[in-house]
Coordinates of C-alpha atoms (C1' of nucleotides) in Angstrom, one line a residue:
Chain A
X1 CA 99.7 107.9 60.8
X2 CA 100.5 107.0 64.7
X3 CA 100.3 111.0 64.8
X4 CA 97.1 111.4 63.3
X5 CA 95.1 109.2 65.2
X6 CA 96.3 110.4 68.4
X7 CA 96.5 113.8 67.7
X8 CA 92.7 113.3 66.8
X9 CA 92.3 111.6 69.9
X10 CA 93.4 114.7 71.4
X11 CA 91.7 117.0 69.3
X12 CA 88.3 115.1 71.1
X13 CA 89.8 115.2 74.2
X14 CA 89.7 118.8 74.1
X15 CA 86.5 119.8 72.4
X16 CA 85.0 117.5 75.3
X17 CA 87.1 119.9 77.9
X18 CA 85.9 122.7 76.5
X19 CA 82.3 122.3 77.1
X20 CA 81.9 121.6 81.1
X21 CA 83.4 125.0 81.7
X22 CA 83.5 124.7 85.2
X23 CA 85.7 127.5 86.0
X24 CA 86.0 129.2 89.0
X25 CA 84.8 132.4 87.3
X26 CA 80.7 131.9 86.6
X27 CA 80.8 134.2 83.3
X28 CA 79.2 132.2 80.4
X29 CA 81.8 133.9 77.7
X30 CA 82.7 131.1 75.3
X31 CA 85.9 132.5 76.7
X32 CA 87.7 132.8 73.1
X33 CA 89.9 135.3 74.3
X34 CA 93.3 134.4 73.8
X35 CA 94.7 136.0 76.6
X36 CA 91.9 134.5 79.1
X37 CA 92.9 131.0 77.3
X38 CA 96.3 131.2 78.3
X39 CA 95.7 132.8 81.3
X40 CA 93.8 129.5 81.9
X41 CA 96.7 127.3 81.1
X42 CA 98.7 129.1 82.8
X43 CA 96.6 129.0 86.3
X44 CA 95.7 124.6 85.8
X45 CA 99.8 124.5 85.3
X46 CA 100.5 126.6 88.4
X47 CA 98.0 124.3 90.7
X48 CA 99.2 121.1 88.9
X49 CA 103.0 121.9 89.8
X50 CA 102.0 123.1 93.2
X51 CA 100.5 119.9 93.3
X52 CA 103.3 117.8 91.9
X53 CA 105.9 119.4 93.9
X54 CA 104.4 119.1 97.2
X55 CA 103.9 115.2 96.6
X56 CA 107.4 114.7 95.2
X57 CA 109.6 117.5 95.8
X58 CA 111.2 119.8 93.2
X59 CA 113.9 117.0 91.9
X60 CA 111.3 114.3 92.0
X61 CA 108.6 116.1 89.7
X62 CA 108.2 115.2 86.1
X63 CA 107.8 117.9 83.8
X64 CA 105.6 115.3 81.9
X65 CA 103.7 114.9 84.7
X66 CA 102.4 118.3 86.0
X67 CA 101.7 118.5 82.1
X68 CA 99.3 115.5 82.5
X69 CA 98.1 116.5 85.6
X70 CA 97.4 119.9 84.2
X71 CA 95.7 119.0 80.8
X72 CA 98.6 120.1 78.8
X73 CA 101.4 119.3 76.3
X74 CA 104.8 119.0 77.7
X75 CA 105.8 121.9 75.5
X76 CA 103.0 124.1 77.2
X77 CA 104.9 124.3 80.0
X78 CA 107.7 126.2 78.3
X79 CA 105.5 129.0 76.9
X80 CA 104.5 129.8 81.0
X81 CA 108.1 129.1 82.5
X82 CA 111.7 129.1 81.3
X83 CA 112.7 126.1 82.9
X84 CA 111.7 124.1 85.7
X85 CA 113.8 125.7 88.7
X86 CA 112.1 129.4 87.3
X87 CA 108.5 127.3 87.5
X88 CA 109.4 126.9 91.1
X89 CA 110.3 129.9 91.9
X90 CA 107.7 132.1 90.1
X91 CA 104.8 128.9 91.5
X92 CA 105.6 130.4 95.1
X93 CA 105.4 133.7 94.4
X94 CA 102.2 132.9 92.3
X95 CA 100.7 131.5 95.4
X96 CA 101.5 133.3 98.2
X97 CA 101.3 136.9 97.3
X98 CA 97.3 136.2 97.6
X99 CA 98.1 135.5 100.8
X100 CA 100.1 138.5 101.7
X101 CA 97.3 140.5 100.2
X102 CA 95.0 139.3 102.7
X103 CA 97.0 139.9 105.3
X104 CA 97.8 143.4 104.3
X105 CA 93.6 144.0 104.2
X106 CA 93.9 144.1 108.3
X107 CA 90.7 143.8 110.0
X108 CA 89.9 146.6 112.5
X109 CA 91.6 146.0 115.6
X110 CA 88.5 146.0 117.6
X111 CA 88.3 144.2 121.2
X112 CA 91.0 142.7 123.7
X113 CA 94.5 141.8 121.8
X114 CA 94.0 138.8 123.2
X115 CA 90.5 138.3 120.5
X116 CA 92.3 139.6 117.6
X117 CA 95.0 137.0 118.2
X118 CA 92.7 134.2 118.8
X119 CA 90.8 135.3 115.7
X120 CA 93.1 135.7 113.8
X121 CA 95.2 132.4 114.9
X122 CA 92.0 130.7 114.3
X123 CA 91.5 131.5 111.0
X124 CA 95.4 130.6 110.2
X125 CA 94.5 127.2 111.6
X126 CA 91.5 126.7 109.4
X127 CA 93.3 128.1 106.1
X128 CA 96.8 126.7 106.9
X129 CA 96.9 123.8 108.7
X130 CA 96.2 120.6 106.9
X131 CA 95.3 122.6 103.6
X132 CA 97.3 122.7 100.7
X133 CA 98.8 125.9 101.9
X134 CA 100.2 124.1 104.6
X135 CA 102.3 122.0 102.7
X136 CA 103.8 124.7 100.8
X137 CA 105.3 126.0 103.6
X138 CA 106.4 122.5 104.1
X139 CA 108.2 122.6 100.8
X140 CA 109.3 126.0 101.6
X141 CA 111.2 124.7 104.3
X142 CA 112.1 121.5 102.7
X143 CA 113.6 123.1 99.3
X144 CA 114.5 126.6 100.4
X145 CA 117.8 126.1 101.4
X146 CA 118.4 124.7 97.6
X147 CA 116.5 128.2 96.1
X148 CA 117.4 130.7 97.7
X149 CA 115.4 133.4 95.8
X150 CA 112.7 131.5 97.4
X151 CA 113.7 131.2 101.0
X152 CA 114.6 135.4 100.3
X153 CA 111.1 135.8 98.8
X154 CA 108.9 134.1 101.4
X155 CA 110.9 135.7 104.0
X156 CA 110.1 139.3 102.7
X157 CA 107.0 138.8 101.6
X158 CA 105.5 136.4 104.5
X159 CA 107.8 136.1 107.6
X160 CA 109.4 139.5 108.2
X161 CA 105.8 141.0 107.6
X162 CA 104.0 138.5 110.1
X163 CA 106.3 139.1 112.3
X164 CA 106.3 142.6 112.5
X165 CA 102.2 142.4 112.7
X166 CA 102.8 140.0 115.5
X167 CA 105.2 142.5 117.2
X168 CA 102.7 144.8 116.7
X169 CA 99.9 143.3 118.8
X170 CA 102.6 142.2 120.8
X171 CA 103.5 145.9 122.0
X172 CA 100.0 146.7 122.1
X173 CA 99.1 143.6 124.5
X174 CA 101.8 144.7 126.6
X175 CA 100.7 148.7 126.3
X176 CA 97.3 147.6 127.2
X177 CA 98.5 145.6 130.7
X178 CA 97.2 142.5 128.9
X179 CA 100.7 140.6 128.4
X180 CA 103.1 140.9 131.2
X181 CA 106.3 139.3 129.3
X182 CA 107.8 142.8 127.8
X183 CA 110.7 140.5 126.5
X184 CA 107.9 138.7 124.6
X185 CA 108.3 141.6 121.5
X186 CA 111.8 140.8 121.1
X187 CA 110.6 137.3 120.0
X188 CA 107.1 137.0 118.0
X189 CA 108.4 134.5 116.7
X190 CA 107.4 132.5 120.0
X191 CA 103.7 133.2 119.4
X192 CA 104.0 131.8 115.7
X193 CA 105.7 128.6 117.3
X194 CA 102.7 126.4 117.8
X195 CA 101.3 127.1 114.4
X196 CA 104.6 125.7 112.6
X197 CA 104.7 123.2 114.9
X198 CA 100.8 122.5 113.9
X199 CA 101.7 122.8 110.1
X200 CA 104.6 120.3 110.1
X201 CA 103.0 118.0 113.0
X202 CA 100.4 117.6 110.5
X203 CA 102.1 116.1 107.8
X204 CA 104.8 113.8 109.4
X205 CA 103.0 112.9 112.7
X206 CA 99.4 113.2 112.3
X207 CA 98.8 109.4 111.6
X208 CA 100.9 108.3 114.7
X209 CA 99.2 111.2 117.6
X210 CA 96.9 113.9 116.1
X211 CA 97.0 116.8 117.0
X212 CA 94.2 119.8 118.4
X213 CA 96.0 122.9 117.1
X214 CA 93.4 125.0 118.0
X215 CA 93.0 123.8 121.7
X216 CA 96.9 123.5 121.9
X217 CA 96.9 127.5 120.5
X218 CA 94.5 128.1 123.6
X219 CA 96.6 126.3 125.7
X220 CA 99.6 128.8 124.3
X221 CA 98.0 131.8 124.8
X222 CA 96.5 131.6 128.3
X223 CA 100.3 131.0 128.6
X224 CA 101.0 134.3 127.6
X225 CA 97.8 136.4 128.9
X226 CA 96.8 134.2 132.1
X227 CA 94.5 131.8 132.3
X228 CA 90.9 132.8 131.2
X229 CA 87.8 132.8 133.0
X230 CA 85.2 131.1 132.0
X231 CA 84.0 131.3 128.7
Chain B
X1 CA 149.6 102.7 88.0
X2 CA 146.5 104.7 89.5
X3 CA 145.6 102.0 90.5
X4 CA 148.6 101.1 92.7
X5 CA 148.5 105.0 94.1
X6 CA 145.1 104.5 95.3
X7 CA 145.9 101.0 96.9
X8 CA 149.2 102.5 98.5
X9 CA 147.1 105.5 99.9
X10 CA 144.3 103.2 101.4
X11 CA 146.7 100.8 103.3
X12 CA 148.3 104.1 105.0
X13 CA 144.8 105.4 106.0
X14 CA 144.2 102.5 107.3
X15 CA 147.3 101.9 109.1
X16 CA 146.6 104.8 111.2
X17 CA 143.2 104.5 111.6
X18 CA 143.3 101.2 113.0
X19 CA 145.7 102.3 116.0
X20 CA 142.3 104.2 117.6
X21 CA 140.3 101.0 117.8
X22 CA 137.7 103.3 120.0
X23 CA 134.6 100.5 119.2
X24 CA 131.3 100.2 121.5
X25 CA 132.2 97.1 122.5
X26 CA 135.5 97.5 124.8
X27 CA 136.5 93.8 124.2
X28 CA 140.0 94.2 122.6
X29 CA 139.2 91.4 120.2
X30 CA 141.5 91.6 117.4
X31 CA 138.8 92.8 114.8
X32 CA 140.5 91.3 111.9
X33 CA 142.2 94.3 110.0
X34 CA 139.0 93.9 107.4
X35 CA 136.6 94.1 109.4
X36 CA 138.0 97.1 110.9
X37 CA 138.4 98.5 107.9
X38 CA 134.6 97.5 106.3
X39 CA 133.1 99.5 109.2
X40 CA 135.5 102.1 108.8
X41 CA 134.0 102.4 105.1
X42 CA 130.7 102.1 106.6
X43 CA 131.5 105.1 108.9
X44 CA 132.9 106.7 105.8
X45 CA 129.8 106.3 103.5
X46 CA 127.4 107.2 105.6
X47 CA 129.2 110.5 106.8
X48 CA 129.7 111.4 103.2
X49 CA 125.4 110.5 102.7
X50 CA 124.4 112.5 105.1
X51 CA 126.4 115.3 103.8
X52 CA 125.5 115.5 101.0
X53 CA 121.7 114.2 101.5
X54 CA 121.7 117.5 103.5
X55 CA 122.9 119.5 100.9
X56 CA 120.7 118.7 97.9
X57 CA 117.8 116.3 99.3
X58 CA 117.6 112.5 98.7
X59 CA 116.3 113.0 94.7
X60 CA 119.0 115.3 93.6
X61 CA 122.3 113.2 95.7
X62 CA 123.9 111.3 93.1
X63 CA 125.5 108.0 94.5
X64 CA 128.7 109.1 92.6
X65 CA 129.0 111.9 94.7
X66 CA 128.7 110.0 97.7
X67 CA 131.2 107.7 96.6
X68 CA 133.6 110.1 96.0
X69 CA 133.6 112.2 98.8
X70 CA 133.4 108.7 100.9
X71 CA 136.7 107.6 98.8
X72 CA 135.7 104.7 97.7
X73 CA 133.9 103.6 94.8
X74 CA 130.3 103.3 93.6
X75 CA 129.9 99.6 94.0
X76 CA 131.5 99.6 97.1
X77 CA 128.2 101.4 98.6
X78 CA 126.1 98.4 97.4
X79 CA 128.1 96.5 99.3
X80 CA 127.0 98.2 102.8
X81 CA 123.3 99.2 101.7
X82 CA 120.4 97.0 99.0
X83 CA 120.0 100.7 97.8
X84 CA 119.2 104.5 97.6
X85 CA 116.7 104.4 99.3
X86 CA 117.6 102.1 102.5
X87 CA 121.1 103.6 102.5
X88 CA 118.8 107.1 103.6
X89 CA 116.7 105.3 105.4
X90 CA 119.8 103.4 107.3
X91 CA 122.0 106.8 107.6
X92 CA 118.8 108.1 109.5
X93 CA 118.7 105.2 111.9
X94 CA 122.7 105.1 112.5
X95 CA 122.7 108.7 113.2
X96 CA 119.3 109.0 115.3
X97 CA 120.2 106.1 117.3
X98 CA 123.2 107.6 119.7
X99 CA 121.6 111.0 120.2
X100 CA 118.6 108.4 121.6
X101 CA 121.3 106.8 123.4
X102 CA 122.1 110.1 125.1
X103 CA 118.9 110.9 125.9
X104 CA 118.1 107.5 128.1
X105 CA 121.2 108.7 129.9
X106 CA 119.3 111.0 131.8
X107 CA 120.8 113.4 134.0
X108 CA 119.9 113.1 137.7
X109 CA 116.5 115.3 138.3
X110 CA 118.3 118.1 141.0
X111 CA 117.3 121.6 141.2
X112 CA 114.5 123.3 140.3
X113 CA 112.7 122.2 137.1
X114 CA 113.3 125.5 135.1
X115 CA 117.1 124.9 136.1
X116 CA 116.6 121.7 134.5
X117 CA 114.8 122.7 131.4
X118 CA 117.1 125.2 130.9
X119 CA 120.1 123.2 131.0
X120 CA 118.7 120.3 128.8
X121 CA 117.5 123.0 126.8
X122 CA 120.1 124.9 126.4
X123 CA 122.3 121.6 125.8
X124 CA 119.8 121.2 123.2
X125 CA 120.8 124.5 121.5
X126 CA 124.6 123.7 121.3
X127 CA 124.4 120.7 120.1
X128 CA 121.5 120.4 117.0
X129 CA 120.7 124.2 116.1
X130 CA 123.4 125.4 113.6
X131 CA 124.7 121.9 113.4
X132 CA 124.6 119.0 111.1
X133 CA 121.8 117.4 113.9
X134 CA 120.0 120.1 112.8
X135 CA 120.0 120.0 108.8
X136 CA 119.2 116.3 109.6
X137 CA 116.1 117.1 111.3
X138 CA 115.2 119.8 108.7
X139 CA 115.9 116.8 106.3
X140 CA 113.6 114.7 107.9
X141 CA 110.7 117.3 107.8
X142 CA 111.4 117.4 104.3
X143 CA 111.7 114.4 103.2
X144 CA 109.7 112.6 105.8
X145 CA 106.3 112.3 104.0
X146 CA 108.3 110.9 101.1
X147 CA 109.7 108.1 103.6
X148 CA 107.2 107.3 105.9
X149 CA 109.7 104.6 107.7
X150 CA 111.6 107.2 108.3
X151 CA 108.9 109.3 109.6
X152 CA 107.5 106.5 111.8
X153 CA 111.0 105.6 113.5
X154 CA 111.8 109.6 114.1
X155 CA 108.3 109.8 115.5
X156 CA 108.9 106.8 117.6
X157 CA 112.7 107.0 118.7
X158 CA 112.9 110.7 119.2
X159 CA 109.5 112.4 119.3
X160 CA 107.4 110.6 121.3
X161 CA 110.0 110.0 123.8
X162 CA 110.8 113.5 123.8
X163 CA 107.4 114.0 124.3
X164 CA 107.2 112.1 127.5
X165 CA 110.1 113.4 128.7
X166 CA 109.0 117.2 128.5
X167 CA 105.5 115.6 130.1
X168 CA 107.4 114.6 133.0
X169 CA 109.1 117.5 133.5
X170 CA 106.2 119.4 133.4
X171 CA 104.1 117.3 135.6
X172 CA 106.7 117.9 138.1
X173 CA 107.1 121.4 137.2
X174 CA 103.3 121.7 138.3
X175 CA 103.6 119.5 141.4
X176 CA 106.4 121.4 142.6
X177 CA 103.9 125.1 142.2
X178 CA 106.5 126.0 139.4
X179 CA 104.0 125.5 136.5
X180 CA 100.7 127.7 137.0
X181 CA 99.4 126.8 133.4
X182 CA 97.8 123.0 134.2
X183 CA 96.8 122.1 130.4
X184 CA 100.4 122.5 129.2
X185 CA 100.7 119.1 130.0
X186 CA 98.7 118.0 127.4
X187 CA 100.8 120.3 124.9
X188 CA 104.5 119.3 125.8
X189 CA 104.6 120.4 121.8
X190 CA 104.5 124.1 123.2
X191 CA 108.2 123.4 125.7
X192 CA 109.7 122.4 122.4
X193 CA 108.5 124.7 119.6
X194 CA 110.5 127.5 120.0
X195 CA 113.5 124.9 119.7
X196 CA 112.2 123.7 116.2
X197 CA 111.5 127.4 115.4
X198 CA 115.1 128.0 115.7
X199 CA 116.3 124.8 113.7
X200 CA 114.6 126.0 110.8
X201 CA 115.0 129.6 111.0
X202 CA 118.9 128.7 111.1
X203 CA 118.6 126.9 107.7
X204 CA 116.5 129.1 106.0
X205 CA 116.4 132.9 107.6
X206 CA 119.6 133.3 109.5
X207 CA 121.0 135.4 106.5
X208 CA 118.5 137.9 106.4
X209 CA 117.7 138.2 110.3
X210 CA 120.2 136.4 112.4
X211 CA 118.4 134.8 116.1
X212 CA 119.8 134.2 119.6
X213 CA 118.0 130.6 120.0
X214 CA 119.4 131.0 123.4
X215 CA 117.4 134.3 124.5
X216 CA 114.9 133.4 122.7
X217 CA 114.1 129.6 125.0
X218 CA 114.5 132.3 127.8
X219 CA 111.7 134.2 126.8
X220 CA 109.8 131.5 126.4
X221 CA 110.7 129.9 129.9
X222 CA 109.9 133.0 131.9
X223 CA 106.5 133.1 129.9
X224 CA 105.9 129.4 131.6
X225 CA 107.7 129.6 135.0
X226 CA 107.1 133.8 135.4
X227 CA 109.5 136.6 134.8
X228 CA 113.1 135.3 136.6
X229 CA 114.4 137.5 139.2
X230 CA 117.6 139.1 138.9
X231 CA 120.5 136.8 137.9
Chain C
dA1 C1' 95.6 132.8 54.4
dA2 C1' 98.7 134.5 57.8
dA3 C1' 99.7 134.6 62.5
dT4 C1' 99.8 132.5 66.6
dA5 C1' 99.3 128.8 69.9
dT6 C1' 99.9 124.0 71.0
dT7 C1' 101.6 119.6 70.6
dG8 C1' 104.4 115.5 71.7
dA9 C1' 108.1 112.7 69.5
dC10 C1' 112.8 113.2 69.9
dT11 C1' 117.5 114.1 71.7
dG12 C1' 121.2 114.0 74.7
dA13 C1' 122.8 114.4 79.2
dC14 C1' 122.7 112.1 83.3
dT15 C1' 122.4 108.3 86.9
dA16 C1' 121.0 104.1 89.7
dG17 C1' 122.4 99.8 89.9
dT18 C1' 125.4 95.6 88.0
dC19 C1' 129.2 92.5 87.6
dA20 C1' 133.5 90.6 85.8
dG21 C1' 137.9 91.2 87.2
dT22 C1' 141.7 92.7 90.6
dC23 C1' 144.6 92.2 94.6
dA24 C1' 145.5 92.8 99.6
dT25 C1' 144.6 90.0 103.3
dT26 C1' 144.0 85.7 105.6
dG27 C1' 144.4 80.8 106.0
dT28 C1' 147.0 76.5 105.1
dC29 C1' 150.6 73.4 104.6
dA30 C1' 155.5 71.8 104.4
Chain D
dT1 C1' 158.9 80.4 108.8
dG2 C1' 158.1 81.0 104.0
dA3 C1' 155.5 79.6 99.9
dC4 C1' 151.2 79.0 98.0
dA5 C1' 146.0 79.0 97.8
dA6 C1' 141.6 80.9 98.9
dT7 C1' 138.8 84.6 100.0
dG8 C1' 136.1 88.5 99.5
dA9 C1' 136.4 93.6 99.7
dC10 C1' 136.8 96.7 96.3
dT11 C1' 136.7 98.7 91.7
dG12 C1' 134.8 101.3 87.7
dA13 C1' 133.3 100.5 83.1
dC14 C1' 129.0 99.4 81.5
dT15 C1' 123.7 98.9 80.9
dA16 C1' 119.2 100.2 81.0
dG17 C1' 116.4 103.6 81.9
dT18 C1' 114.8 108.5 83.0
dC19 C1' 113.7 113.1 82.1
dA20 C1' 114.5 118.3 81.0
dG21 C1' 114.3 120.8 77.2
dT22 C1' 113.7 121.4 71.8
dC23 C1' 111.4 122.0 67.6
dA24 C1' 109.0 120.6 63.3
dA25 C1' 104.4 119.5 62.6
dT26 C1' 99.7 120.5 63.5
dA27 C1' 95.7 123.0 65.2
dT28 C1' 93.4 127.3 66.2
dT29 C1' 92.3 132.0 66.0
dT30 C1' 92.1 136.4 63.6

DNA sequence: AAATATTGACTGACTAGTCAGTCATTGTCA
DNA sequence: TGACAATGACTGACTAGTCAGTCAATATTT
């Protein structure tokens, strides 16, 4: 009897979900597709554990509450995922390939090297730093050395491939007599610097000193192409 | 009968541990055997925390693991700490505090200011990247937003102080016409970054792309000071 | 009605923290 | 000095609670 009234009470919960449809996707379908459904479930339990994870950190999370969080039974979860440690691991990949196919969608290198850098810094800044994205990274770097696969993954799919795009512009900067510092291709990881700084700065430190990244990326730059003249 | 094995083992440790009585203090005071021995446990817990905090993060430690590796048992840890929690918030303080120590020892200023970054930095390099120095500051960036307290003191003990010593350095650096770039100052961030780069790239990458820290803070110098001549 | 999807109560493994008891060490007294 | 008492550091079995994962019951879709 205990399980009738609250599965009722669930039962109205959800009829009440179902009507303010305000998905991301505008189409009016009553959406009775199964597949769409779970694809559904699937997506809230991906952001709720993303979520949940970046609060807490994989060991902390409750599997009862990125349920919660997510709208869900407990059980759900185990339709999507294996187990937890496979939620992780597929989450990241989830969320950052995305990414990597945003990156791979290269906008015409038009203009000095210098530009496309600052550009393209700039918009890292604004989509990274201080966003949720941010903080994945920070849980990359926080749980990575207890998943492996992950660390592996993010480092095909993300750093080996920024870096070589870095190198890129790198060796063009230097082929166009716009950076002096040859040595500097043997290290793009020095241009990224700042922004890691920025991205972990921002979530330990920000409430004792904040932080400019962008002015501080300026600051970087003109190390590495001269000063500017005035803007 | 285990018992008396266990006992028989501790009093030998102990008698040849207490010969080195290599304390802060150099008064020769005869430290009664036990309280010798209660720091030594101390010493021994909190080595064995750290350890293992390192390897799995602060959720997934188990205090019986601690206590074993420590050799003692699990009560004997709530002897030394209230709990969990303050024992990883102590451990951070108890390690931080000497390499803080060592830091107020500064080094007489002589030589040019790149000489000097260099050798701090490189210093730097031995002594935290690949080392358990490092996985503790890795730890802190991961579990830092978790533990603000230990967030704050890192920020205030080490960071900031850091900081102001980089500031320093460059404001000489840019007194002395080593420094072109004026606005570093503001961004002492930038002197260190390729430093933290190279902490976590050890934790996380070093397996799939190995990196010469050391080179790498070269590069990064000449890009502040100007290419070096010839060595 | 059958097939499929979802639920959430339940289980069992695991662990932070406790505490009554032990015993080496230290202090006291003859 | 040697015998005896007091101390408190240390132990580890135990408690109380947590939580990942399961599955029979229920709801929904076809």
């Amino acid at each position: 009897m205990t399980r009738k009234l609250i599965q009722a009470a669930a039962a109205g919960k959800k009829a009440k979900a179902a009507t303010p449809n305000s998905r991301a996707g505008g189409d009016a379908a009553p959406l009775s597709n199964r597949a769409t459904r779970a694809a559904e479930r699937r997506a809230a339990i991906v952001e709720a554990a993303m979520e949940e994870f970046i609060a807490r950190g994989f060991a902390a999370t409750r599997l009862d509450d990125i349920a919660k969080r997510a709208g869900v039974a407990k059980g759900t979860i185990y339709l999507h995922f294996k187990d937890k440690e496979s939620m992780f691991e597929e989450l990241v990949r989830t969320v950052i390939v995305p990414v990597v196919a945003r990156l791979n969608a290269l906008p015409p290198p038009t203009g000095s090297v210098r530009d496309l850098i600052e550009s393209f810094a700039g918009n890292f800044m604004k989509e990274v730093i201080g966003t949720r994205r941010g903080d994945l990274v920070r849980l990359i770097v926080a749980e990575g050395p207890r998943f492996p696969s992950v660390a592996d993954f993010y480092y095909r799919e993300v750093v080996s491939r920024g870096l070589a795009g870095m190198r890129a512009l790198i060796d063009l900067g230097i082929a166009r007599g716009e950076i002096r510092q040859k040595n500097l291709a043997r290290y793009p990881q020095i241009l990224i610097a700042p922004a890691m700084i920025a991205v972990i700065w921002q979530s330990l430190f920000q409430r004792h000193a904040p932080l400019d990244a962008q002015d501080m990326l300026r600051v970087h730059l003109d190390l590495i192409f001269g000063e500017r003249r005035a803007t």
